[in-house]
């Protein structure tokens, strides 16, 4: 017989509602604390949201991001992001990079003098380098990007709400969206607490977290819907525990494999994508937690219109239609 790794026993009987008020209360506290952190400490906004300048470089020599960063470190420019640009249409000797400089406090844009210093420092690293384009992002554009980022997350949440509502019942939709908002708010709170740079890449990570979390939640709710028809007299709490245990192996396997892939990217991916990957790593953990301890708790509190509640006069469970 082939040997197989089992992260979860074939059959489990974990009571996920044993500490339901503790776990749900902890989630509420985490959301409130995250909102307070964002309000008090604020986010460490990147160039996308704060304004700054992007310098496009081009050279016949391969881009050495480490050497570029080391050359600019002595200038004390603050928020600097360097990324290599790759495109199949580029020539074999065409190597392009983007250097993004954040505007300093009290300044609306990077001054020409600072741009000249950057170009001089990079030319010392690569004499063949040229600067075909310099673009600045002002405060007005940055404010628009912040608003559009908020709208993107809100639109994703509303779309998921309607999808789950149409596929299941409104209680499932409310539980799902509450879990998603929990994931996003707590993740943003962690970025505020650790003062990790928050830019458009992090917004993309938040939207990805929404998709990952709702996928896990829908799988459990789909099994719950099957069990609602299969076990017509089983109390809702017991049925939700049964459903979570039946899908636990899938939940753990999906979260573990995703986490391992992201961990490798976090370690070896470099500084450019580290913030994005960190948000995804935390999102996988918090998304799995919210599926088991937030979404299900809310559905249990709201109840499901299935006619399985005890009758007041007999104390027995009423039957439901298939």
Coordinates of N, CA and C in Angstrom, one line a residue, residues 8 16 23 27 179-180 182-184 187 208-218 220 244 247-259 262 279-297:
X8 N -4.7 15.5 8.7 CA -5.9 15.4 9.5 C -6.4 13.9 9.5
X16 N -16.2 22.8 17.1 CA -15.8 24.1 16.8 C -16.6 25.2 17.5
X23 N -14.0 32.8 20.8 CA -13.4 33.0 19.5 C -14.1 34.1 18.7
X27 N -12.5 37.8 17.7 CA -12.5 38.4 16.3 C -13.1 39.8 16.4
X179 N -17.1 37.6 7.5 CA -15.8 37.0 7.6 C -14.8 37.6 6.7
X180 N -15.2 38.0 5.5 CA -14.3 38.7 4.5 C -13.8 40.1 5.1
X182 N -13.8 40.9 8.1 CA -12.9 40.6 9.3 C -11.5 40.4 8.8
X183 N -11.3 39.6 7.7 CA -10.0 39.3 7.2 C -9.3 40.6 6.7
X184 N -10.0 41.4 5.9 CA -9.4 42.6 5.3 C -9.0 43.6 6.4
X187 N -6.1 42.4 8.6 CA -4.8 42.4 7.8 C -4.3 43.9 7.7
X208 N -7.1 39.4 -3.4 CA -6.8 38.0 -3.5 C -7.2 37.3 -2.3
X209 N -7.0 37.9 -1.1 CA -7.5 37.3 0.1 C -9.0 37.1 0.1
X210 N -9.7 38.1 -0.4 CA -11.2 37.9 -0.5 C -11.5 36.7 -1.3
X211 N -10.9 36.5 -2.5 CA -11.2 35.4 -3.3 C -10.8 34.1 -2.6
X212 N -9.7 34.0 -2.0 CA -9.2 32.8 -1.3 C -10.2 32.4 -0.2
X213 N -10.5 33.4 0.6 CA -11.4 33.2 1.8 C -12.8 32.7 1.4
X214 N -13.3 33.4 0.4 CA -14.7 33.0 0.0 C -14.7 31.7 -0.6
X215 N -13.7 31.3 -1.3 CA -13.6 29.9 -1.9 C -13.7 28.9 -0.8
X216 N -13.0 29.0 0.3 CA -13.0 28.1 1.4 C -14.3 28.1 2.1
X217 N -14.9 29.3 2.3 CA -16.2 29.4 2.9 C -17.3 28.7 2.1
X218 N -17.3 29.0 0.8 CA -18.3 28.4 -0.1 C -18.3 26.9 -0.1
X220 N -17.4 24.9 2.4 CA -18.1 24.4 3.6 C -19.6 24.7 3.6
X244 N -18.1 21.0 9.2 CA -16.8 21.5 9.4 C -15.8 20.4 9.5
X247 N -15.2 18.6 6.1 CA -14.4 19.4 5.1 C -13.1 19.8 5.7
X248 N -12.8 19.4 6.9 CA -11.5 19.9 7.6 C -10.3 19.5 6.9
X249 N -10.2 18.2 6.4 CA -9.1 17.8 5.6 C -8.8 18.6 4.4
X250 N -9.8 18.9 3.7 CA -9.7 19.8 2.5 C -9.2 21.2 2.9
X251 N -9.8 21.7 4.0 CA -9.4 23.1 4.4 C -7.9 23.1 4.8
X252 N -7.5 22.1 5.6 CA -6.1 22.1 6.1 C -5.1 21.9 5.0
X253 N -5.5 21.0 4.0 CA -4.6 20.7 2.9 C -4.4 22.0 2.0
X254 N -5.6 22.6 1.7 CA -5.5 23.8 0.9 C -4.7 24.9 1.5
X255 N -5.0 25.2 2.8 CA -4.3 26.3 3.5 C -2.8 25.9 3.6
X256 N -2.4 24.7 3.9 CA -1.0 24.3 4.1 C -0.2 24.4 2.8
X257 N -0.8 23.9 1.7 CA 0.0 24.0 0.4 C 0.1 25.4 0.0
X258 N -0.9 26.2 0.1 CA -0.9 27.6 -0.2 C 0.2 28.4 0.6
X259 N 0.2 28.1 1.9 CA 1.1 28.7 2.8 C 2.5 28.4 2.5
X262 N 3.6 30.3 -0.6 CA 3.8 31.7 -0.3 C 5.1 31.9 0.6
X279 N 1.2 39.9 3.1 CA -0.3 40.1 3.3 C -1.0 38.8 2.9
X280 N -0.5 38.1 1.9 CA -1.1 36.8 1.5 C -0.9 35.7 2.5
X281 N 0.3 35.7 3.1 CA 0.6 34.7 4.2 C -0.4 34.9 5.4
X282 N -0.5 36.1 5.8 CA -1.4 36.4 6.9 C -2.8 36.2 6.5
X283 N -3.2 36.5 5.3 CA -4.5 36.3 4.8 C -4.9 34.9 4.8
X284 N -4.0 34.0 4.4 CA -4.4 32.5 4.4 C -4.7 32.1 5.8
X285 N -3.9 32.5 6.8 CA -4.1 32.1 8.2 C -5.4 32.7 8.7
X286 N -5.6 34.0 8.5 CA -6.8 34.6 9.1 C -8.1 34.2 8.3
X287 N -7.9 33.9 7.0 CA -9.0 33.5 6.2 C -9.5 32.1 6.6
X288 N -8.6 31.2 6.9 CA -9.0 29.9 7.4 C -9.7 30.0 8.8
X289 N -9.1 30.8 9.6 CA -9.7 31.0 11.0 C -11.1 31.6 10.8
X290 N -11.3 32.6 10.0 CA -12.6 33.3 9.9 C -13.7 32.3 9.3
X291 N -13.3 31.5 8.4 CA -14.2 30.5 7.8 C -14.8 29.6 8.9
X292 N -13.9 29.1 9.8 CA -14.3 28.2 10.9 C -14.9 28.9 12.1
X293 N -14.5 30.1 12.4 CA -15.0 30.7 13.6 C -15.7 32.0 13.5
X294 N -15.8 32.6 12.3 CA -16.6 33.8 12.2 C -17.8 33.5 11.3
X295 N -17.6 33.1 10.1 CA -18.8 32.8 9.2 C -19.8 31.9 9.8
X296 N -19.3 30.7 10.3 CA -20.2 29.8 10.8 C -20.9 30.3 12.1
X297 N -20.2 31.0 12.9 CA -20.9 31.6 14.1 C -22.0 32.5 13.8

